[in-house]
Protein backbone atom coordinates (compact mmCIF):
# COMPACT_ATOMS: atom_id res chain seq x y z
CA UNK A 1 0.00 0.00 0.00
CA UNK A 2 1.14 3.55 -0.61
CA UNK A 3 -0.12 7.10 -0.45
CA UNK A 4 1.16 9.80 -2.81
CA UNK A 5 -0.38 13.21 -3.14
CA UNK A 6 0.53 16.38 -5.02
CA UNK A 7 -1.54 19.49 -4.48
CA UNK A 8 -2.86 21.80 -7.16
CA UNK A 9 -1.12 25.23 -7.02
CA UNK A 10 -4.26 27.05 -8.21
CA UNK A 11 -6.37 25.34 -5.56
CA UNK A 12 -3.83 26.22 -2.89
CA UNK A 13 -3.98 29.88 -3.94
CA UNK A 14 -7.79 29.93 -3.61
CA UNK A 15 -7.65 28.23 -0.22
CA UNK A 16 -4.90 30.59 0.95
CA UNK A 17 -6.85 33.67 -0.13
CA UNK A 18 -9.96 32.34 1.62
CA UNK A 19 -7.99 31.86 4.86
CA UNK A 20 -6.59 35.40 4.59
CA UNK A 21 -10.08 36.85 4.05
CA UNK A 22 -11.49 34.97 7.04
CA UNK A 23 -8.56 36.13 9.18
CA UNK A 24 -9.12 39.74 8.14
CA UNK A 25 -12.82 39.47 8.97
CA UNK A 26 -11.94 38.07 12.41
CA UNK A 27 -9.49 40.92 13.00
CA UNK A 28 -11.93 43.64 11.93
CA UNK A 29 -14.67 42.09 14.04
CA UNK A 30 -12.40 41.86 17.10
CA UNK A 31 -11.36 45.51 16.64
CA UNK A 32 -15.00 46.55 16.54
CA UNK A 33 -14.74 47.93 13.01
CA UNK A 34 -17.08 45.33 11.57
CA UNK A 35 -20.06 43.47 12.99
CA UNK A 36 -19.68 40.03 11.44
CA UNK A 37 -21.64 37.06 12.76
CA UNK A 38 -19.62 33.94 11.93
CA UNK A 39 -22.43 31.68 13.13
CA UNK A 40 -24.46 32.78 10.11
CA UNK A 41 -21.66 33.52 7.62
CA UNK A 42 -19.57 30.34 7.91
CA UNK A 43 -21.65 28.27 5.49
CA UNK A 44 -21.99 31.03 2.88
CA UNK A 45 -18.20 31.36 2.85
CA UNK A 46 -17.81 27.59 2.40
CA UNK A 47 -20.28 27.66 -0.49
CA UNK A 48 -18.50 30.58 -2.15
CA UNK A 49 -15.10 28.88 -1.92
CA UNK A 50 -16.55 25.55 -3.11
CA UNK A 51 -18.30 27.22 -6.05
CA UNK A 52 -15.11 29.03 -7.07
CA UNK A 53 -13.06 25.83 -6.94
CA UNK A 54 -15.68 23.92 -8.93
CA UNK A 55 -15.73 26.60 -11.63
CA UNK A 56 -11.94 26.47 -11.84
CA UNK A 57 -11.91 22.73 -12.53
CA UNK A 58 -15.10 22.57 -14.66
CA UNK A 59 -14.68 20.59 -17.87
CA UNK A 60 -18.31 20.66 -18.98
CA UNK A 61 -21.28 23.01 -19.00
CA UNK A 62 -22.95 20.86 -16.35
CA UNK A 63 -20.00 21.36 -13.99
CA UNK A 64 -20.09 25.07 -14.66
CA UNK A 65 -23.77 25.04 -13.72
CA UNK A 66 -23.02 23.28 -10.42
CA UNK A 67 -20.15 25.64 -9.59
CA UNK A 68 -22.11 28.73 -10.57
CA UNK A 69 -25.08 27.59 -8.49
CA UNK A 70 -22.93 27.08 -5.39
CA UNK A 71 -21.25 30.44 -5.84
CA UNK A 72 -24.52 32.32 -6.42
CA UNK A 73 -26.27 30.63 -3.49
CA UNK A 74 -23.35 31.40 -1.18
CA UNK A 75 -23.27 35.06 -2.25
CA UNK A 76 -27.01 35.45 -1.72
CA UNK A 77 -26.79 33.90 1.76
CA UNK A 78 -23.85 36.13 2.70
CA UNK A 79 -25.52 39.32 1.46
CA UNK A 80 -28.72 38.30 3.25
CA UNK A 81 -26.83 37.65 6.49
CA UNK A 82 -25.09 41.03 6.26
CA UNK A 83 -28.43 42.77 5.79
CA UNK A 84 -27.56 44.14 2.36
CA UNK A 85 -30.44 42.33 0.68
CA UNK A 86 -33.61 40.78 2.00
CA UNK A 87 -34.77 37.45 0.61
CA UNK A 88 -37.07 35.36 2.74
CA UNK A 89 -36.77 31.58 2.85
CA UNK A 90 -40.27 31.47 1.38
CA UNK A 91 -38.64 32.78 -1.80
CA UNK A 92 -35.22 31.13 -1.41
CA UNK A 93 -36.52 27.57 -0.98
CA UNK A 94 -38.61 27.56 -4.21
CA UNK A 95 -35.64 29.02 -6.10
CA UNK A 96 -33.44 26.18 -4.88
CA UNK A 97 -36.09 23.65 -5.94
CA UNK A 98 -36.31 25.26 -9.37
CA UNK A 99 -32.51 25.13 -9.73
CA UNK A 100 -32.44 21.44 -8.79
CA UNK A 101 -35.26 20.74 -11.24
CA UNK A 102 -33.32 22.48 -14.01
CA UNK A 103 -30.30 20.34 -13.21
CA UNK A 104 -32.41 17.18 -13.50
CA UNK A 105 -33.79 18.30 -16.87
CA UNK A 106 -30.33 19.30 -18.09
CA UNK A 107 -28.94 15.94 -16.93
CA UNK A 108 -31.63 14.02 -18.81
CA UNK A 109 -31.05 15.99 -22.02
CA UNK A 110 -27.27 15.55 -21.92
CA UNK A 111 -26.98 12.06 -20.50
CA UNK A 112 -26.60 10.19 -23.77
CA UNK A 113 -24.55 12.93 -25.39
CA UNK A 114 -21.65 13.09 -22.91
CA UNK A 115 -21.90 9.68 -21.26
CA UNK A 116 -22.98 11.02 -17.90
CA UNK A 117 -24.10 8.75 -15.10
CA UNK A 118 -25.92 10.97 -12.63
CA UNK A 119 -27.94 10.51 -9.47
CA UNK A 120 -29.96 13.41 -8.09
CA UNK A 121 -32.24 12.49 -5.16
CA UNK A 122 -31.86 8.83 -6.10
CA UNK A 123 -29.54 6.09 -7.26
CA UNK A 124 -28.03 5.31 -10.65
CA UNK A 125 -26.22 2.08 -11.49
CA UNK A 126 -24.88 1.42 -14.97
CA UNK A 127 -22.26 -0.34 -17.07
CA UNK A 128 -20.54 1.73 -19.72
CA UNK A 129 -18.12 1.01 -22.55
CA UNK A 130 -17.49 4.68 -23.36
CA UNK A 131 -14.03 6.20 -23.30
CA UNK A 132 -15.05 9.16 -21.11
CA UNK A 133 -17.17 8.79 -17.97
CA UNK A 134 -18.75 11.78 -16.22
CA UNK A 135 -20.75 11.25 -13.03
CA UNK A 136 -22.73 13.54 -10.73
CA UNK A 137 -24.34 12.54 -7.43
CA UNK A 138 -26.36 15.10 -5.47
CA UNK A 139 -28.20 13.71 -2.44
CA UNK A 140 -27.96 10.34 -4.14
CA UNK A 141 -25.59 7.57 -5.21
CA UNK A 142 -24.14 6.92 -8.64
CA UNK A 143 -22.40 3.61 -9.38
CA UNK A 144 -20.69 3.12 -12.73
CA UNK A 145 -18.68 0.22 -14.17
CA UNK A 146 -16.52 1.12 -17.16
CA UNK A 147 -15.17 -1.62 -19.42
CA UNK A 148 -13.55 0.55 -22.11
CA UNK A 149 -10.12 -0.62 -23.26
CA UNK A 150 -9.22 3.00 -24.09
CA UNK A 151 -10.48 4.86 -21.03
CA UNK A 152 -9.62 8.58 -21.29
CA UNK A 153 -10.78 9.98 -17.96
CA UNK A 154 -13.75 12.06 -16.93
CA UNK A 155 -15.25 14.17 -14.18
CA UNK A 156 -16.81 12.95 -10.91
CA UNK A 157 -18.92 15.22 -8.67
CA UNK A 158 -20.43 14.16 -5.34
CA UNK A 159 -22.40 16.62 -3.19
CA UNK A 160 -24.00 15.12 -0.09
CA UNK A 161 -23.96 11.87 -2.04
CA UNK A 162 -21.57 9.30 -3.40
CA UNK A 163 -19.93 8.27 -6.68
CA UNK A 164 -18.33 4.88 -7.28
CA UNK A 165 -16.45 4.28 -10.52
CA UNK A 166 -15.24 0.73 -11.18
CA UNK A 167 -12.40 0.64 -13.72
CA UNK A 168 -11.03 -2.81 -12.88
CA UNK A 169 -12.08 -4.21 -16.27
CA UNK A 170 -10.92 -1.13 -18.18
CA UNK A 171 -7.56 -0.20 -19.67
CA UNK A 172 -5.68 3.03 -20.37
CA UNK A 173 -2.84 4.17 -22.60
CA UNK A 174 -0.30 6.52 -21.00
CA UNK A 175 -1.47 9.24 -18.61
CA UNK A 176 -5.20 9.71 -17.97
CA UNK A 177 -6.75 12.47 -15.84
CA UNK A 178 -9.84 12.20 -13.65
CA UNK A 179 -11.21 15.41 -12.14
CA UNK A 180 -13.03 14.97 -8.83
CA UNK A 181 -15.12 17.24 -6.59
CA UNK A 182 -16.46 15.85 -3.32
CA UNK A 183 -18.41 18.19 -1.02
CA UNK A 184 -19.88 16.54 2.06
CA UNK A 185 -19.84 13.36 0.00
CA UNK A 186 -17.55 10.58 -1.10
CA UNK A 187 -15.93 9.35 -4.32
CA UNK A 188 -14.45 5.88 -4.76
CA UNK A 189 -12.43 4.82 -7.79
CA UNK A 190 -11.49 1.16 -8.25
CA UNK A 191 -8.59 0.43 -10.60
CA UNK A 192 -6.61 -2.58 -11.90
CA UNK A 193 -3.46 -3.63 -10.06
CA UNK A 194 -1.14 -2.64 -12.93
CA UNK A 195 -2.09 1.06 -12.91
CA UNK A 196 0.03 3.71 -11.24
CA UNK A 197 -1.79 6.46 -9.32
CA UNK A 198 -0.96 10.07 -8.60
CA UNK A 199 -3.20 12.17 -6.36
CA UNK A 200 -3.06 15.89 -7.10
CA UNK A 201 -6.00 16.78 -4.89
CA UNK A 202 -6.57 19.56 -2.39
CA UNK A 203 -8.41 18.50 0.78
CA UNK A 204 -10.37 21.13 2.72
CA UNK A 205 -11.60 19.59 5.95
CA UNK A 206 -11.60 16.36 3.94
CA UNK A 207 -9.15 13.83 2.60
CA UNK A 208 -7.63 11.94 -0.32
CA UNK A 209 -6.66 8.32 0.25
CA UNK A 210 -4.87 5.85 -1.98
CA UNK A 211 -4.94 2.13 -1.20
CA UNK A 212 -3.29 0.42 -4.14
CA UNK A 213 -0.42 -1.94 -4.74
CA UNK A 214 2.73 -0.38 -6.14
CA UNK A 215 2.89 -0.81 -9.93
CA UNK A 216 6.09 -0.07 -11.86
CA UNK A 217 6.96 0.21 -15.50
CA UNK A 218 3.48 -0.43 -16.89
CA UNK A 219 3.12 2.93 -18.64
CA UNK A 220 -0.44 3.23 -17.27
CA UNK A 221 -0.91 6.14 -14.91
CA UNK A 222 -4.16 7.52 -13.49
CA UNK A 223 -3.87 11.12 -12.27
CA UNK A 224 -6.66 12.24 -9.92
CA UNK A 225 -7.13 15.99 -9.60
CA UNK A 226 -9.68 17.99 -7.67
CA UNK A 227 -11.01 18.91 -4.26
CA UNK A 228 -12.46 17.20 -1.21
CA UNK A 229 -14.43 19.69 0.90
CA UNK A 230 -15.67 18.04 4.09
CA UNK A 231 -15.70 14.86 2.02
CA UNK A 232 -13.39 12.12 0.84
CA UNK A 233 -11.84 10.63 -2.30
CA UNK A 234 -10.45 7.09 -2.29
CA UNK A 235 -8.59 5.18 -4.99
CA UNK A 236 -8.06 1.46 -4.49
CA UNK A 237 -7.60 -1.84 -6.33
PDB file of C-alpha atoms in Angstrom:
ATOM      1  CA  UNK A   1       0.000   0.000   0.000  1.00  0.00           C
ATOM      2  CA  UNK A   2       1.145   3.552  -0.614  1.00  0.00           C
ATOM      3  CA  UNK A   3      -0.117   7.105  -0.446  1.00  0.00           C
ATOM      4  CA  UNK A   4       1.155   9.797  -2.807  1.00  0.00           C
ATOM      5  CA  UNK A   5      -0.380  13.213  -3.137  1.00  0.00           C
ATOM      6  CA  UNK A   6       0.527  16.380  -5.020  1.00  0.00           C
ATOM      7  CA  UNK A   7      -1.545  19.488  -4.476  1.00  0.00           C
ATOM      8  CA  UNK A   8      -2.862  21.800  -7.159  1.00  0.00           C
ATOM      9  CA  UNK A   9      -1.122  25.234  -7.019  1.00  0.00           C
ATOM     10  CA  UNK A  10      -4.264  27.049  -8.206  1.00  0.00           C
ATOM     11  CA  UNK A  11      -6.367  25.338  -5.561  1.00  0.00           C
ATOM     12  CA  UNK A  12      -3.833  26.216  -2.888  1.00  0.00           C
ATOM     13  CA  UNK A  13      -3.983  29.882  -3.944  1.00  0.00           C
ATOM     14  CA  UNK A  14      -7.790  29.934  -3.614  1.00  0.00           C
ATOM     15  CA  UNK A  15      -7.654  28.230  -0.219  1.00  0.00           C
ATOM     16  CA  UNK A  16      -4.903  30.589   0.953  1.00  0.00           C
ATOM     17  CA  UNK A  17      -6.848  33.667  -0.134  1.00  0.00           C
ATOM     18  CA  UNK A  18      -9.959  32.337   1.617  1.00  0.00           C
ATOM     19  CA  UNK A  19      -7.993  31.862   4.865  1.00  0.00           C
ATOM     20  CA  UNK A  20      -6.591  35.400   4.592  1.00  0.00           C
ATOM     21  CA  UNK A  21     -10.082  36.852   4.046  1.00  0.00           C
ATOM     22  CA  UNK A  22     -11.490  34.965   7.039  1.00  0.00           C
ATOM     23  CA  UNK A  23      -8.556  36.128   9.176  1.00  0.00           C
ATOM     24  CA  UNK A  24      -9.115  39.742   8.138  1.00  0.00           C
ATOM     25  CA  UNK A  25     -12.817  39.470   8.970  1.00  0.00           C
ATOM     26  CA  UNK A  26     -11.941  38.066  12.407  1.00  0.00           C
ATOM     27  CA  UNK A  27      -9.486  40.918  12.995  1.00  0.00           C
ATOM     28  CA  UNK A  28     -11.926  43.643  11.926  1.00  0.00           C
ATOM     29  CA  UNK A  29     -14.672  42.086  14.043  1.00  0.00           C
ATOM     30  CA  UNK A  30     -12.404  41.864  17.103  1.00  0.00           C
ATOM     31  CA  UNK A  31     -11.356  45.510  16.637  1.00  0.00           C
ATOM     32  CA  UNK A  32     -14.998  46.549  16.539  1.00  0.00           C
ATOM     33  CA  UNK A  33     -14.739  47.934  13.013  1.00  0.00           C
ATOM     34  CA  UNK A  34     -17.077  45.329  11.571  1.00  0.00           C
ATOM     35  CA  UNK A  35     -20.057  43.474  12.989  1.00  0.00           C
ATOM     36  CA  UNK A  36     -19.680  40.030  11.436  1.00  0.00           C
ATOM     37  CA  UNK A  37     -21.642  37.060  12.762  1.00  0.00           C
ATOM     38  CA  UNK A  38     -19.617  33.938  11.933  1.00  0.00           C
ATOM     39  CA  UNK A  39     -22.426  31.684  13.125  1.00  0.00           C
ATOM     40  CA  UNK A  40     -24.459  32.776  10.114  1.00  0.00           C
ATOM     41  CA  UNK A  41     -21.661  33.520   7.618  1.00  0.00           C
ATOM     42  CA  UNK A  42     -19.567  30.336   7.906  1.00  0.00           C
ATOM     43  CA  UNK A  43     -21.651  28.269   5.492  1.00  0.00           C
ATOM     44  CA  UNK A  44     -21.987  31.033   2.880  1.00  0.00           C
ATOM     45  CA  UNK A  45     -18.199  31.359   2.848  1.00  0.00           C
ATOM     46  CA  UNK A  46     -17.811  27.590   2.404  1.00  0.00           C
ATOM     47  CA  UNK A  47     -20.283  27.660  -0.495  1.00  0.00           C
ATOM     48  CA  UNK A  48     -18.497  30.584  -2.150  1.00  0.00           C
ATOM     49  CA  UNK A  49     -15.103  28.877  -1.918  1.00  0.00           C
ATOM     50  CA  UNK A  50     -16.551  25.555  -3.114  1.00  0.00           C
ATOM     51  CA  UNK A  51     -18.299  27.215  -6.052  1.00  0.00           C
ATOM     52  CA  UNK A  52     -15.115  29.028  -7.072  1.00  0.00           C
ATOM     53  CA  UNK A  53     -13.061  25.829  -6.943  1.00  0.00           C
ATOM     54  CA  UNK A  54     -15.680  23.924  -8.928  1.00  0.00           C
ATOM     55  CA  UNK A  55     -15.733  26.598 -11.634  1.00  0.00           C
ATOM     56  CA  UNK A  56     -11.939  26.467 -11.842  1.00  0.00           C
ATOM     57  CA  UNK A  57     -11.915  22.729 -12.531  1.00  0.00           C
ATOM     58  CA  UNK A  58     -15.097  22.571 -14.655  1.00  0.00           C
ATOM     59  CA  UNK A  59     -14.678  20.592 -17.869  1.00  0.00           C
ATOM     60  CA  UNK A  60     -18.309  20.662 -18.981  1.00  0.00           C
ATOM     61  CA  UNK A  61     -21.282  23.012 -18.999  1.00  0.00           C
ATOM     62  CA  UNK A  62     -22.951  20.863 -16.347  1.00  0.00           C
ATOM     63  CA  UNK A  63     -20.003  21.356 -13.990  1.00  0.00           C
ATOM     64  CA  UNK A  64     -20.093  25.074 -14.663  1.00  0.00           C
ATOM     65  CA  UNK A  65     -23.766  25.042 -13.722  1.00  0.00           C
ATOM     66  CA  UNK A  66     -23.025  23.278 -10.423  1.00  0.00           C
ATOM     67  CA  UNK A  67     -20.153  25.644  -9.591  1.00  0.00           C
ATOM     68  CA  UNK A  68     -22.113  28.729 -10.566  1.00  0.00           C
ATOM     69  CA  UNK A  69     -25.079  27.588  -8.495  1.00  0.00           C
ATOM     70  CA  UNK A  70     -22.929  27.077  -5.387  1.00  0.00           C
ATOM     71  CA  UNK A  71     -21.246  30.445  -5.844  1.00  0.00           C
ATOM     72  CA  UNK A  72     -24.522  32.320  -6.423  1.00  0.00           C
ATOM     73  CA  UNK A  73     -26.273  30.632  -3.494  1.00  0.00           C
ATOM     74  CA  UNK A  74     -23.346  31.402  -1.182  1.00  0.00           C
ATOM     75  CA  UNK A  75     -23.269  35.059  -2.253  1.00  0.00           C
ATOM     76  CA  UNK A  76     -27.009  35.450  -1.719  1.00  0.00           C
ATOM     77  CA  UNK A  77     -26.787  33.904   1.757  1.00  0.00           C
ATOM     78  CA  UNK A  78     -23.855  36.135   2.695  1.00  0.00           C
ATOM     79  CA  UNK A  79     -25.525  39.320   1.459  1.00  0.00           C
ATOM     80  CA  UNK A  80     -28.720  38.302   3.253  1.00  0.00           C
ATOM     81  CA  UNK A  81     -26.832  37.650   6.487  1.00  0.00           C
ATOM     82  CA  UNK A  82     -25.095  41.034   6.258  1.00  0.00           C
ATOM     83  CA  UNK A  83     -28.433  42.771   5.793  1.00  0.00           C
ATOM     84  CA  UNK A  84     -27.560  44.145   2.359  1.00  0.00           C
ATOM     85  CA  UNK A  85     -30.436  42.331   0.677  1.00  0.00           C
ATOM     86  CA  UNK A  86     -33.614  40.784   1.998  1.00  0.00           C
ATOM     87  CA  UNK A  87     -34.771  37.451   0.608  1.00  0.00           C
ATOM     88  CA  UNK A  88     -37.075  35.360   2.741  1.00  0.00           C
ATOM     89  CA  UNK A  89     -36.769  31.578   2.851  1.00  0.00           C
ATOM     90  CA  UNK A  90     -40.272  31.467   1.376  1.00  0.00           C
ATOM     91  CA  UNK A  91     -38.643  32.777  -1.800  1.00  0.00           C
ATOM     92  CA  UNK A  92     -35.222  31.133  -1.408  1.00  0.00           C
ATOM     93  CA  UNK A  93     -36.518  27.569  -0.977  1.00  0.00           C
ATOM     94  CA  UNK A  94     -38.609  27.559  -4.206  1.00  0.00           C
ATOM     95  CA  UNK A  95     -35.642  29.023  -6.099  1.00  0.00           C
ATOM     96  CA  UNK A  96     -33.436  26.179  -4.880  1.00  0.00           C
ATOM     97  CA  UNK A  97     -36.093  23.651  -5.938  1.00  0.00           C
ATOM     98  CA  UNK A  98     -36.310  25.261  -9.373  1.00  0.00           C
ATOM     99  CA  UNK A  99     -32.514  25.125  -9.730  1.00  0.00           C
ATOM    100  CA  UNK A 100     -32.442  21.443  -8.792  1.00  0.00           C
ATOM    101  CA  UNK A 101     -35.259  20.742 -11.240  1.00  0.00           C
ATOM    102  CA  UNK A 102     -33.321  22.481 -14.012  1.00  0.00           C
ATOM    103  CA  UNK A 103     -30.301  20.338 -13.213  1.00  0.00           C
ATOM    104  CA  UNK A 104     -32.408  17.177 -13.502  1.00  0.00           C
ATOM    105  CA  UNK A 105     -33.794  18.300 -16.871  1.00  0.00           C
ATOM    106  CA  UNK A 106     -30.332  19.297 -18.086  1.00  0.00           C
ATOM    107  CA  UNK A 107     -28.936  15.941 -16.935  1.00  0.00           C
ATOM    108  CA  UNK A 108     -31.632  14.021 -18.805  1.00  0.00           C
ATOM    109  CA  UNK A 109     -31.048  15.988 -22.020  1.00  0.00           C
ATOM    110  CA  UNK A 110     -27.266  15.553 -21.924  1.00  0.00           C
ATOM    111  CA  UNK A 111     -26.979  12.057 -20.501  1.00  0.00           C
ATOM    112  CA  UNK A 112     -26.603  10.194 -23.775  1.00  0.00           C
ATOM    113  CA  UNK A 113     -24.545  12.934 -25.393  1.00  0.00           C
ATOM    114  CA  UNK A 114     -21.652  13.085 -22.910  1.00  0.00           C
ATOM    115  CA  UNK A 115     -21.899   9.680 -21.261  1.00  0.00           C
ATOM    116  CA  UNK A 116     -22.977  11.019 -17.897  1.00  0.00           C
ATOM    117  CA  UNK A 117     -24.100   8.752 -15.105  1.00  0.00           C
ATOM    118  CA  UNK A 118     -25.918  10.975 -12.626  1.00  0.00           C
ATOM    119  CA  UNK A 119     -27.935  10.511  -9.471  1.00  0.00           C
ATOM    120  CA  UNK A 120     -29.961  13.413  -8.091  1.00  0.00           C
ATOM    121  CA  UNK A 121     -32.236  12.491  -5.163  1.00  0.00           C
ATOM    122  CA  UNK A 122     -31.864   8.828  -6.101  1.00  0.00           C
ATOM    123  CA  UNK A 123     -29.540   6.087  -7.264  1.00  0.00           C
ATOM    124  CA  UNK A 124     -28.035   5.312 -10.652  1.00  0.00           C
ATOM    125  CA  UNK A 125     -26.221   2.082 -11.486  1.00  0.00           C
ATOM    126  CA  UNK A 126     -24.876   1.425 -14.970  1.00  0.00           C
ATOM    127  CA  UNK A 127     -22.259  -0.342 -17.065  1.00  0.00           C
ATOM    128  CA  UNK A 128     -20.538   1.730 -19.723  1.00  0.00           C
ATOM    129  CA  UNK A 129     -18.124   1.013 -22.548  1.00  0.00           C
ATOM    130  CA  UNK A 130     -17.491   4.680 -23.361  1.00  0.00           C
ATOM    131  CA  UNK A 131     -14.026   6.204 -23.303  1.00  0.00           C
ATOM    132  CA  UNK A 132     -15.049   9.165 -21.106  1.00  0.00           C
ATOM    133  CA  UNK A 133     -17.174   8.791 -17.972  1.00  0.00           C
ATOM    134  CA  UNK A 134     -18.749  11.782 -16.221  1.00  0.00           C
ATOM    135  CA  UNK A 135     -20.752  11.251 -13.031  1.00  0.00           C
ATOM    136  CA  UNK A 136     -22.732  13.544 -10.725  1.00  0.00           C
ATOM    137  CA  UNK A 137     -24.339  12.535  -7.432  1.00  0.00           C
ATOM    138  CA  UNK A 138     -26.359  15.104  -5.468  1.00  0.00           C
ATOM    139  CA  UNK A 139     -28.199  13.708  -2.440  1.00  0.00           C
ATOM    140  CA  UNK A 140     -27.956  10.337  -4.143  1.00  0.00           C
ATOM    141  CA  UNK A 141     -25.592   7.568  -5.205  1.00  0.00           C
ATOM    142  CA  UNK A 142     -24.145   6.924  -8.640  1.00  0.00           C
ATOM    143  CA  UNK A 143     -22.396   3.614  -9.383  1.00  0.00           C
ATOM    144  CA  UNK A 144     -20.692   3.121 -12.731  1.00  0.00           C
ATOM    145  CA  UNK A 145     -18.676   0.220 -14.174  1.00  0.00           C
ATOM    146  CA  UNK A 146     -16.525   1.118 -17.156  1.00  0.00           C
ATOM    147  CA  UNK A 147     -15.167  -1.622 -19.421  1.00  0.00           C
ATOM    148  CA  UNK A 148     -13.554   0.553 -22.105  1.00  0.00           C
ATOM    149  CA  UNK A 149     -10.123  -0.615 -23.263  1.00  0.00           C
ATOM    150  CA  UNK A 150      -9.217   2.999 -24.093  1.00  0.00           C
ATOM    151  CA  UNK A 151     -10.477   4.857 -21.030  1.00  0.00           C
ATOM    152  CA  UNK A 152      -9.625   8.579 -21.288  1.00  0.00           C
ATOM    153  CA  UNK A 153     -10.783   9.977 -17.960  1.00  0.00           C
ATOM    154  CA  UNK A 154     -13.754  12.063 -16.925  1.00  0.00           C
ATOM    155  CA  UNK A 155     -15.246  14.173 -14.175  1.00  0.00           C
ATOM    156  CA  UNK A 156     -16.812  12.955 -10.908  1.00  0.00           C
ATOM    157  CA  UNK A 157     -18.915  15.220  -8.673  1.00  0.00           C
ATOM    158  CA  UNK A 158     -20.430  14.164  -5.340  1.00  0.00           C
ATOM    159  CA  UNK A 159     -22.399  16.620  -3.186  1.00  0.00           C
ATOM    160  CA  UNK A 160     -24.004  15.122  -0.088  1.00  0.00           C
ATOM    161  CA  UNK A 161     -23.962  11.867  -2.042  1.00  0.00           C
ATOM    162  CA  UNK A 162     -21.565   9.296  -3.396  1.00  0.00           C
ATOM    163  CA  UNK A 163     -19.931   8.270  -6.681  1.00  0.00           C
ATOM    164  CA  UNK A 164     -18.334   4.884  -7.276  1.00  0.00           C
ATOM    165  CA  UNK A 165     -16.448   4.276 -10.516  1.00  0.00           C
ATOM    166  CA  UNK A 166     -15.244   0.733 -11.176  1.00  0.00           C
ATOM    167  CA  UNK A 167     -12.402   0.636 -13.722  1.00  0.00           C
ATOM    168  CA  UNK A 168     -11.031  -2.811 -12.877  1.00  0.00           C
ATOM    169  CA  UNK A 169     -12.080  -4.212 -16.268  1.00  0.00           C
ATOM    170  CA  UNK A 170     -10.918  -1.127 -18.183  1.00  0.00           C
ATOM    171  CA  UNK A 171      -7.558  -0.202 -19.673  1.00  0.00           C
ATOM    172  CA  UNK A 172      -5.682   3.027 -20.375  1.00  0.00           C
ATOM    173  CA  UNK A 173      -2.836   4.171 -22.600  1.00  0.00           C
ATOM    174  CA  UNK A 174      -0.300   6.518 -20.996  1.00  0.00           C
ATOM    175  CA  UNK A 175      -1.466   9.245 -18.610  1.00  0.00           C
ATOM    176  CA  UNK A 176      -5.196   9.709 -17.975  1.00  0.00           C
ATOM    177  CA  UNK A 177      -6.755  12.472 -15.844  1.00  0.00           C
ATOM    178  CA  UNK A 178      -9.842  12.195 -13.652  1.00  0.00           C
ATOM    179  CA  UNK A 179     -11.206  15.408 -12.138  1.00  0.00           C
ATOM    180  CA  UNK A 180     -13.028  14.968  -8.825  1.00  0.00           C
ATOM    181  CA  UNK A 181     -15.116  17.244  -6.591  1.00  0.00           C
ATOM    182  CA  UNK A 182     -16.465  15.851  -3.316  1.00  0.00           C
ATOM    183  CA  UNK A 183     -18.408  18.194  -1.018  1.00  0.00           C
ATOM    184  CA  UNK A 184     -19.881  16.540   2.063  1.00  0.00           C
ATOM    185  CA  UNK A 185     -19.845  13.365   0.003  1.00  0.00           C
ATOM    186  CA  UNK A 186     -17.553  10.581  -1.104  1.00  0.00           C
ATOM    187  CA  UNK A 187     -15.934   9.349  -4.319  1.00  0.00           C
ATOM    188  CA  UNK A 188     -14.449   5.877  -4.762  1.00  0.00           C
ATOM    189  CA  UNK A 189     -12.428   4.816  -7.795  1.00  0.00           C
ATOM    190  CA  UNK A 190     -11.485   1.158  -8.245  1.00  0.00           C
ATOM    191  CA  UNK A 191      -8.589   0.433 -10.601  1.00  0.00           C
ATOM    192  CA  UNK A 192      -6.612  -2.583 -11.896  1.00  0.00           C
ATOM    193  CA  UNK A 193      -3.461  -3.633 -10.063  1.00  0.00           C
ATOM    194  CA  UNK A 194      -1.140  -2.642 -12.932  1.00  0.00           C
ATOM    195  CA  UNK A 195      -2.086   1.059 -12.911  1.00  0.00           C
ATOM    196  CA  UNK A 196       0.032   3.710 -11.242  1.00  0.00           C
ATOM    197  CA  UNK A 197      -1.786   6.455  -9.321  1.00  0.00           C
ATOM    198  CA  UNK A 198      -0.957  10.065  -8.601  1.00  0.00           C
ATOM    199  CA  UNK A 199      -3.198  12.168  -6.362  1.00  0.00           C
ATOM    200  CA  UNK A 200      -3.056  15.888  -7.096  1.00  0.00           C
ATOM    201  CA  UNK A 201      -6.000  16.781  -4.894  1.00  0.00           C
ATOM    202  CA  UNK A 202      -6.569  19.558  -2.393  1.00  0.00           C
ATOM    203  CA  UNK A 203      -8.414  18.499   0.780  1.00  0.00           C
ATOM    204  CA  UNK A 204     -10.369  21.130   2.721  1.00  0.00           C
ATOM    205  CA  UNK A 205     -11.597  19.585   5.950  1.00  0.00           C
ATOM    206  CA  UNK A 206     -11.604  16.359   3.938  1.00  0.00           C
ATOM    207  CA  UNK A 207      -9.149  13.832   2.604  1.00  0.00           C
ATOM    208  CA  UNK A 208      -7.628  11.944  -0.318  1.00  0.00           C
ATOM    209  CA  UNK A 209      -6.656   8.324   0.251  1.00  0.00           C
ATOM    210  CA  UNK A 210      -4.874   5.850  -1.980  1.00  0.00           C
ATOM    211  CA  UNK A 211      -4.938   2.132  -1.196  1.00  0.00           C
ATOM    212  CA  UNK A 212      -3.292   0.421  -4.143  1.00  0.00           C
ATOM    213  CA  UNK A 213      -0.421  -1.943  -4.742  1.00  0.00           C
ATOM    214  CA  UNK A 214       2.735  -0.379  -6.141  1.00  0.00           C
ATOM    215  CA  UNK A 215       2.889  -0.814  -9.930  1.00  0.00           C
ATOM    216  CA  UNK A 216       6.092  -0.072 -11.855  1.00  0.00           C
ATOM    217  CA  UNK A 217       6.965   0.209 -15.497  1.00  0.00           C
ATOM    218  CA  UNK A 218       3.483  -0.425 -16.894  1.00  0.00           C
ATOM    219  CA  UNK A 219       3.119   2.930 -18.640  1.00  0.00           C
ATOM    220  CA  UNK A 220      -0.439   3.232 -17.274  1.00  0.00           C
ATOM    221  CA  UNK A 221      -0.912   6.144 -14.911  1.00  0.00           C
ATOM    222  CA  UNK A 222      -4.157   7.523 -13.492  1.00  0.00           C
ATOM    223  CA  UNK A 223      -3.867  11.122 -12.266  1.00  0.00           C
ATOM    224  CA  UNK A 224      -6.657  12.239  -9.915  1.00  0.00           C
ATOM    225  CA  UNK A 225      -7.125  15.989  -9.599  1.00  0.00           C
ATOM    226  CA  UNK A 226      -9.684  17.995  -7.674  1.00  0.00           C
ATOM    227  CA  UNK A 227     -11.010  18.910  -4.260  1.00  0.00           C
ATOM    228  CA  UNK A 228     -12.457  17.200  -1.213  1.00  0.00           C
ATOM    229  CA  UNK A 229     -14.433  19.688   0.900  1.00  0.00           C
ATOM    230  CA  UNK A 230     -15.675  18.036   4.086  1.00  0.00           C
ATOM    231  CA  UNK A 231     -15.696  14.856   2.022  1.00  0.00           C
ATOM    232  CA  UNK A 232     -13.391  12.122   0.844  1.00  0.00           C
ATOM    233  CA  UNK A 233     -11.844  10.633  -2.299  1.00  0.00           C
ATOM    234  CA  UNK A 234     -10.452   7.094  -2.288  1.00  0.00           C
ATOM    235  CA  UNK A 235      -8.588   5.183  -4.994  1.00  0.00           C
ATOM    236  CA  UNK A 236      -8.062   1.456  -4.491  1.00  0.00           C
ATOM    237  CA  UNK A 237      -7.603  -1.839  -6.328  1.00  0.00           C
TER     238      UNK A 237
END
